[in-house]
Coordinates of C-alpha atoms in Angstrom, one line a residue:
M916 CA 0.0 0.0 0.0
S917 CA 1.5 3.5 -1.0
R918 CA 2.0 6.2 1.8
V919 CA -1.1 8.2 0.1
A920 CA -3.2 5.4 0.6
A921 CA -2.1 4.4 4.0
S922 CA -2.9 8.3 4.8
I923 CA -6.3 8.5 3.6
E924 CA -7.2 5.2 5.2
D925 CA -5.7 6.6 8.6
D926 CA -7.7 9.9 8.0
V927 CA -10.9 8.2 7.4
L928 CA -10.7 5.9 10.6
A929 CA -9.9 8.8 12.9
L930 CA -13.2 10.3 12.0
I931 CA -15.1 7.4 12.7
T932 CA -15.8 7.9 16.6
E933 CA -18.3 5.7 19.1
D934 CA -20.3 8.4 20.2
E935 CA -21.7 9.5 16.8
L936 CA -22.4 5.8 16.1
V937 CA -24.0 5.3 19.3
A938 CA -25.8 8.6 18.8
L939 CA -27.0 7.7 15.4
T940 CA -28.1 4.1 16.3
A941 CA -30.1 5.5 19.3
A942 CA -32.3 7.7 17.0
L943 CA -32.9 5.1 14.7
V944 CA -33.9 2.4 17.2
A945 CA -36.1 5.6 18.7
A946 CA -37.6 6.0 15.3
A947 CA -39.4 2.6 15.8
G948 CA -40.9 1.1 12.3
E949 CA -42.8 -2.0 13.3
N950 CA -43.8 -4.3 10.6
P951 CA -45.9 -5.3 9.8
G952 CA -47.7 -1.8 10.1
G953 CA -46.0 0.0 7.6
T954 CA -44.1 2.8 9.9
E955 CA -41.1 3.3 8.2
E956 CA -41.3 7.1 7.4
A957 CA -39.5 8.1 10.8
T958 CA -36.6 5.9 10.5
I959 CA -35.8 6.8 6.8
A960 CA -36.5 10.8 7.7
G961 CA -33.7 10.5 10.5
L962 CA -31.5 8.7 8.3
E963 CA -31.9 11.0 5.6
A964 CA -31.3 14.0 7.5
F965 CA -28.1 12.3 8.8
C966 CA -26.7 11.6 5.4
L967 CA -27.5 15.0 3.9
G968 CA -25.5 16.4 7.1
A969 CA -22.8 14.4 6.3
G970 CA -22.9 16.0 2.8
L971 CA -24.4 12.9 1.0
E972 CA -26.8 13.1 -2.3
T973 CA -30.2 11.6 -1.2
L974 CA -33.2 10.4 -2.9
T975 CA -36.6 9.1 -1.4
E976 CA -39.0 6.9 -3.5
E977 CA -42.3 5.5 -2.5
A978 CA -42.3 1.7 -2.6
A979 CA -45.9 2.0 -1.5
P980 CA -48.0 5.1 0.2
A981 CA -46.1 6.6 2.8
R982 CA -43.4 3.9 2.7
P983 CA -40.4 5.4 1.3
N984 CA -37.0 3.8 0.4
L985 CA -33.8 6.0 0.8
T986 CA -30.9 6.0 -1.5
A987 CA -28.0 7.7 -0.3
V988 CA -25.0 8.5 -2.4
L989 CA -21.2 9.5 -1.6
P990 CA -20.1 10.9 -5.1
G991 CA -17.3 9.3 -6.8
G992 CA -16.0 8.3 -10.5
D993 CA -17.5 6.9 -13.4
R994 CA -16.6 3.3 -12.5
P995 CA -19.3 1.2 -10.6
G996 CA -18.9 1.7 -7.1
L997 CA -20.0 -0.1 -4.3
L998 CA -23.5 -0.9 -2.8
F999 CA -24.4 -1.0 1.1
L1000 CA -28.1 -2.4 1.5
G1001 CA -30.3 -2.4 4.3
H1002 CA -33.8 -2.2 5.8
S1003 CA -35.5 0.4 7.7
D1004 CA -38.4 -2.0 9.4
V1005 CA -38.0 -4.0 12.6
V1006 CA -40.0 -6.9 13.8
P1007 CA -42.8 -6.1 16.6
A1008 CA -41.2 -5.5 19.9
G1009 CA -43.8 -7.7 21.7
E1010 CA -43.9 -8.4 25.4
G1011 CA -41.5 -9.2 28.2
W1012 CA -38.8 -5.9 27.8
E1013 CA -37.1 -4.9 30.6
R1014 CA -37.5 -1.3 29.6
P1015 CA -39.7 0.3 26.8
P1016 CA -38.2 -1.2 23.2
F1017 CA -38.2 2.2 21.8
E1018 CA -36.6 4.2 24.6
P1019 CA -32.7 3.0 23.7
Y1020 CA -30.3 2.4 26.3
V1021 CA -26.4 1.8 26.7
R1022 CA -25.2 -0.7 29.5
D1023 CA -22.1 -2.7 29.8
G1024 CA -21.0 -1.7 26.1
R1025 CA -24.1 -2.7 24.4
L1026 CA -26.8 -0.7 23.1
Y1027 CA -30.4 -1.8 23.9
G1028 CA -34.0 -1.4 21.9
R1029 CA -35.4 -2.9 19.0
G1030 CA -34.0 -3.0 15.8
S1031 CA -30.3 -2.2 17.6
T1032 CA -29.0 -5.4 15.9
D1033 CA -31.6 -6.0 13.2
M1034 CA -30.5 -3.8 11.8
K1035 CA -30.5 0.0 12.9
G1036 CA -26.8 -0.6 13.8
G1037 CA -25.8 -1.8 10.7
L1038 CA -27.5 1.3 8.8
A1039 CA -25.7 3.5 11.5
A1040 CA -22.4 1.9 10.9
V1041 CA -22.8 2.6 6.8
A1042 CA -23.7 6.3 7.2
V1043 CA -21.0 7.1 9.7
A1044 CA -18.5 5.3 7.4
L1045 CA -19.6 7.1 4.3
K1046 CA -19.7 10.4 6.5
A1047 CA -16.0 9.9 7.3
L1048 CA -15.0 9.2 3.7
R1049 CA -16.7 12.7 2.7
A1050 CA -15.1 14.7 5.7
A1051 CA -11.6 13.2 4.6
G1052 CA -12.2 14.1 0.8
A1053 CA -11.3 10.5 -0.2
Q1054 CA -11.4 10.4 -4.0
L1055 CA -13.2 7.5 -5.2
P1056 CA -13.2 5.8 -8.9
G1057 CA -16.9 4.9 -8.1
P1058 CA -19.9 6.3 -6.4
V1059 CA -20.6 4.4 -3.0
T1060 CA -24.6 3.9 -2.6
L1061 CA -26.7 3.2 0.2
A1062 CA -30.0 1.8 -0.2
C1063 CA -32.3 1.4 2.6
T1064 CA -35.4 -0.2 1.7
V1065 CA -38.7 -0.8 3.4
D1066 CA -40.7 -4.0 4.2
E1067 CA -38.0 -6.4 4.6
E1068 CA -39.2 -8.3 7.5
D1069 CA -42.5 -9.0 5.3
L1070 CA -43.2 -9.0 1.9
G1071 CA -40.2 -7.2 0.5
V1072 CA -42.0 -4.7 -1.1
G1073 CA -39.2 -1.9 -0.6
I1074 CA -36.8 -4.2 -2.3
R1075 CA -38.8 -5.1 -5.4
A1076 CA -39.4 -1.2 -5.9
Y1077 CA -36.1 -0.6 -5.7
T1078 CA -35.0 -3.1 -8.1
R1079 CA -37.4 -1.5 -10.7
A1080 CA -36.4 1.9 -10.2
H1081 CA -32.6 1.3 -10.7
A1082 CA -32.6 -1.3 -13.2
G1083 CA -29.8 -0.7 -15.6
E1084 CA -27.6 0.5 -12.7
S1085 CA -24.3 -1.0 -12.3
F1086 CA -22.3 -1.6 -8.8
S1087 CA -19.1 -3.5 -8.3
G1088 CA -20.2 -5.1 -5.3
C1089 CA -23.1 -5.5 -2.8
I1090 CA -22.6 -5.4 0.9
V1091 CA -25.6 -6.2 3.1
A1092 CA -25.2 -4.7 6.4
E1093 CA -27.5 -7.6 8.4
P1094 CA -26.1 -8.8 11.4
T1095 CA -23.5 -11.6 11.2
D1096 CA -21.5 -11.0 14.2
L1097 CA -19.0 -9.5 11.7
A1098 CA -18.4 -12.9 10.0
T1099 CA -18.6 -12.8 6.1
V1100 CA -21.5 -14.8 4.7
I1101 CA -21.1 -15.3 1.4
G1102 CA -24.3 -17.3 0.5
C1103 CA -27.9 -17.1 2.0
R1104 CA -30.8 -19.3 1.5
G1105 CA -33.8 -17.8 -0.2
D1106 CA -37.4 -18.0 1.2
S1107 CA -40.9 -18.3 -0.4
Y1108 CA -44.5 -18.1 0.8
I1109 CA -47.0 -20.7 -1.1
D1110 CA -50.8 -20.1 0.1
V1111 CA -53.0 -23.3 -0.9
T1112 CA -56.6 -23.3 -0.7
V1113 CA -58.4 -26.3 -0.6
H1114 CA -62.4 -26.2 -1.8
G1115 CA -64.7 -29.0 -0.9
K1116 CA -68.4 -29.2 -0.5
S1117 CA -69.9 -28.3 3.2
A1118 CA -72.9 -30.4 4.9
H1119 CA -74.1 -31.6 7.9
S1120 CA -71.6 -34.0 10.1
G1121 CA -74.4 -36.3 10.9
R1122 CA -74.2 -37.3 7.0
P1123 CA -70.6 -36.5 6.3
S1124 CA -70.7 -38.5 2.9
D1125 CA -72.8 -35.7 1.7
G1126 CA -70.0 -33.2 1.6
R1127 CA -66.5 -33.0 0.8
N1128 CA -64.2 -32.7 3.8
A1129 CA -61.6 -29.8 2.9
I1130 CA -59.7 -30.0 5.9
N1131 CA -59.2 -34.0 5.3
A1132 CA -58.0 -33.0 2.0
A1133 CA -55.6 -30.4 3.1
G1134 CA -54.3 -32.8 5.6
K1135 CA -53.2 -35.2 2.8
I1136 CA -51.1 -32.1 1.0
I1137 CA -49.9 -31.4 4.6
G1138 CA -48.5 -35.2 4.3
L1139 CA -46.9 -34.5 0.7
V1140 CA -45.2 -31.4 2.1
V1141 CA -43.9 -33.3 5.1
E1142 CA -42.5 -35.9 2.8
D1143 CA -40.8 -33.8 0.6
H1144 CA -39.3 -31.7 3.4
E1145 CA -37.7 -34.9 4.7
R1146 CA -36.4 -35.7 1.2
L1147 CA -34.7 -32.7 0.5
Q1148 CA -33.0 -33.0 3.9
E1149 CA -31.2 -36.3 2.7
T1150 CA -28.8 -34.0 0.5
Q1151 CA -27.0 -31.1 2.7
D1152 CA -24.9 -28.4 0.9
A1153 CA -22.2 -27.6 3.1
L1154 CA -22.5 -24.0 3.0
L1155 CA -26.3 -23.6 3.2
G1156 CA -27.9 -26.6 4.1
A1157 CA -31.1 -27.7 2.3
G1158 CA -34.2 -26.3 0.9
S1159 CA -37.1 -26.8 3.3
W1160 CA -40.9 -27.0 4.1
N1161 CA -42.8 -25.5 6.9
V1162 CA -46.7 -25.3 7.2
G1163 CA -46.9 -22.2 9.1
L1164 CA -50.9 -21.5 9.2
I1165 CA -53.8 -23.4 8.7
G1166 CA -57.7 -22.4 8.7
G1167 CA -60.8 -23.9 7.7
G1168 CA -64.2 -24.8 8.3
S1169 CA -67.6 -23.3 9.7
G1170 CA -68.2 -25.4 12.8
T1171 CA -67.4 -28.6 14.3
S1172 CA -70.8 -30.0 13.4
M1173 CA -70.5 -29.2 9.8
V1174 CA -68.1 -30.8 7.1
A1175 CA -65.5 -28.3 6.0
G1176 CA -66.4 -26.8 2.7
E1177 CA -62.8 -24.6 2.8
C1178 CA -59.2 -24.9 4.2
R1179 CA -56.5 -22.6 3.7
L1180 CA -52.7 -23.8 4.2
S1181 CA -50.1 -20.7 4.3
L1182 CA -46.2 -22.6 3.7
D1183 CA -43.1 -21.3 4.0
R1184 CA -40.5 -22.8 1.6
R1185 CA -36.9 -22.0 2.4
L1186 CA -35.1 -21.9 -1.5
M1187 CA -31.5 -23.1 -2.2
P1188 CA -29.9 -20.5 -4.8
D1189 CA -30.9 -22.1 -7.7
D1190 CA -34.6 -22.6 -6.5
D1191 CA -37.7 -21.3 -8.4
P1192 CA -40.8 -21.2 -6.3
H1193 CA -42.9 -21.3 -9.0
R1194 CA -41.4 -24.4 -10.2
I1195 CA -41.8 -25.7 -6.9
L1196 CA -45.3 -24.9 -6.8
D1197 CA -45.6 -27.0 -10.0
G1198 CA -44.3 -29.9 -8.3
L1199 CA -46.6 -29.8 -5.6
R1200 CA -49.5 -29.6 -7.9
A1201 CA -48.3 -32.5 -9.9
R1202 CA -47.9 -34.7 -6.4
I1203 CA -51.4 -33.4 -5.4
R1204 CA -52.8 -34.6 -8.7
E1205 CA -51.1 -38.0 -8.6
A1206 CA -52.0 -38.6 -5.0
G1207 CA -55.5 -38.1 -6.2
I1208 CA -56.2 -35.4 -3.7
D1209 CA -58.2 -32.9 -6.3
Q1210 CA -60.7 -35.1 -7.3
D1211 CA -64.2 -36.1 -6.1
G1212 CA -65.5 -32.7 -5.3
I1213 CA -62.4 -31.5 -4.0
S1214 CA -60.4 -28.7 -5.9
V1215 CA -57.2 -27.0 -4.8
S1216 CA -56.1 -23.6 -5.9
A1217 CA -52.4 -22.4 -5.0
S1218 CA -50.1 -19.5 -5.4
V1219 CA -46.8 -17.9 -4.6
T1220 CA -47.5 -15.1 -2.9
M1221 CA -43.4 -14.1 -1.6
E1222 CA -40.2 -15.0 -3.1
M1223 CA -37.0 -13.7 -1.7
P1224 CA -34.2 -15.3 -3.8
G1225 CA -31.0 -17.1 -2.3
F1226 CA -27.8 -16.4 -3.6
R1227 CA -23.9 -17.6 -3.3
T1228 CA -21.0 -15.5 -4.2
P1229 CA -17.7 -17.5 -4.7
E1230 CA -15.3 -17.9 -1.6
D1231 CA -12.4 -16.8 -3.9
H1232 CA -14.0 -13.7 -5.1
P1233 CA -11.9 -10.5 -4.3
L1234 CA -15.0 -8.8 -2.6
V1235 CA -14.5 -11.7 -0.4
A1236 CA -11.1 -11.3 0.4
D1237 CA -11.1 -7.5 1.0
A1238 CA -13.9 -8.0 3.2
V1239 CA -11.9 -10.5 5.5
A1240 CA -8.9 -8.2 5.0
A1241 CA -10.7 -5.3 6.1
L1242 CA -12.0 -6.8 9.1
A1243 CA -8.7 -8.1 10.2
D1244 CA -6.9 -4.3 9.4
C1245 CA -9.9 -3.2 12.2
G1246 CA -8.5 -6.0 14.4
F1247 CA -11.2 -8.6 13.8
A1248 CA -10.7 -12.2 12.4
S1249 CA -13.8 -12.6 10.3
G1250 CA -14.7 -16.1 9.3
I1251 CA -16.5 -17.1 6.2
S1252 CA -19.9 -18.8 6.5
G1253 CA -23.3 -19.0 5.0
W1254 CA -26.7 -18.4 6.1
T1255 CA -29.7 -20.7 6.1
A1256 CA -31.8 -17.2 6.6
A1257 CA -32.9 -15.2 3.6
C1258 CA -32.1 -11.4 3.0
D1259 CA -33.1 -8.9 0.3
G1260 CA -29.3 -9.4 -0.9
G1261 CA -30.5 -12.1 -3.0
F1262 CA -32.7 -9.6 -5.1
I1263 CA -29.5 -7.7 -6.0
A1264 CA -27.4 -10.6 -6.7
R1265 CA -30.2 -12.0 -9.2
D1266 CA -31.5 -8.5 -10.6
F1267 CA -28.2 -6.7 -11.1
G1268 CA -25.7 -9.8 -11.6
V1269 CA -23.5 -8.2 -8.5
P1270 CA -21.3 -10.6 -6.5
T1271 CA -23.2 -9.8 -2.9
I1272 CA -21.9 -10.6 0.7
V1273 CA -23.4 -10.1 4.2
M1274 CA -21.5 -8.7 7.0
G1275 CA -22.6 -6.7 9.7
P1276 CA -22.7 -5.8 13.4
G1277 CA -24.9 -7.8 15.8
G1278 CA -26.1 -11.4 16.3
L1279 CA -28.4 -12.8 14.1
N1280 CA -29.3 -15.7 16.3
D1281 CA -28.7 -14.3 19.7
Q1282 CA -30.3 -11.0 19.3
A1283 CA -32.3 -10.5 16.0
H1284 CA -36.1 -10.6 16.7
Q1285 CA -35.4 -11.1 20.5
V1286 CA -37.0 -9.6 23.6
N1287 CA -34.0 -7.3 25.0
E1288 CA -32.1 -7.0 21.8
S1289 CA -29.0 -5.4 21.9
V1290 CA -25.7 -4.8 19.7
S1291 CA -22.1 -4.6 20.8
I1292 CA -20.6 -1.1 20.6
A1293 CA -17.7 -2.4 19.6
E1294 CA -18.8 -4.1 16.8
L1295 CA -20.3 -1.2 15.4
V1296 CA -17.2 1.0 15.4
T1297 CA -15.4 -2.3 14.1
A1298 CA -18.3 -2.4 11.0
A1299 CA -18.0 1.4 10.5
R1300 CA -14.2 1.2 9.9
A1301 CA -14.4 -2.1 7.8
Y1302 CA -16.9 -0.6 5.6
A1303 CA -15.0 2.6 5.1
L1304 CA -11.8 0.6 4.1
L1305 CA -13.6 -1.6 1.6
C1306 CA -14.9 1.6 -0.1
L1307 CA -11.4 2.9 -0.6
R1308 CA -10.3 -0.7 -1.5
R1309 CA -13.0 -1.8 -3.7
A1310 CA -14.8 1.0 -5.2
K1311 CA -12.3 1.1 -8.0
A1312 CA -13.3 -2.3 -9.2
G1313 CA -15.7 -2.7 -12.0

């Protein structure tokens, strides 16, 4: 590394402070944004205000009424630059908190509050890193973009709107700032929801043969789903495991003394990177027909209601190596791993053809979506500094 390069890195890192990271994370936590609920506006407003104050260019675009996506850009040259991706919504706080979940506080080196780990801390780390780069006068061959989308925790309305609005843009790589305990995650399973409705014929339970019981038929479909889930587990990918099924919701019938005329199933189907949920649904329909379930007065309708694609970036890709090196230079030895969870990064990998990783502060399994959620302040600082180094070292790739 040249003396000039080392000097600008030192200048940038010196501008990233714990106090600013804690203040911004706390402000974003206090803005709440529970989803379902569609209440992300306050988080977007707070993040946009910080980005404008940092000298970044910002754009808000409605993904749905009163649900804006935010794009903040640190200008650079005409080469493709990095994209950082995050989301503004949080899961419902629920009960059992030791303090109000949207009144953040610091204790023993951690910042507490709903969304501190998932993922207000990650958003703050990116924004503070970009502010430091701007303040240090870093000359980047390509721009660096922070995209903050709505509705990641539910149906993915925000990321779909973002990919449509920004189709044709080019990036050298994408870093999703979701919580990974600062591990470098190079692949994620995807997710899909499949809704199934079984139509039968209602009748009095005293003469069940006069009807066609939709719940009984739905039970047979559940059997097919369980059987396919078990088949999938026989082949495990070393990084991502296997695809999986889960029956999440079931509802049907009109009363105990009536043959159920309708039954509804909501299925979660986790996806491997090459899986297509529409082809998976076609396969389920074929098995239903082969089993003779949709006969003799029973019909079945089904559709994919949500899709979040998976992705995988080669372990030897330069973006992966640079992420691990940036973290190491910040004093953190990062492992390389995969996620069985899903995230919005799959849309970027699929729709833009961009190498994508997930790397951010906080714990997915022990903190995200948990009561008394918190994030390590030391991890916030390390993440912001690593993000800044990645921008300096990778923005020129394209």
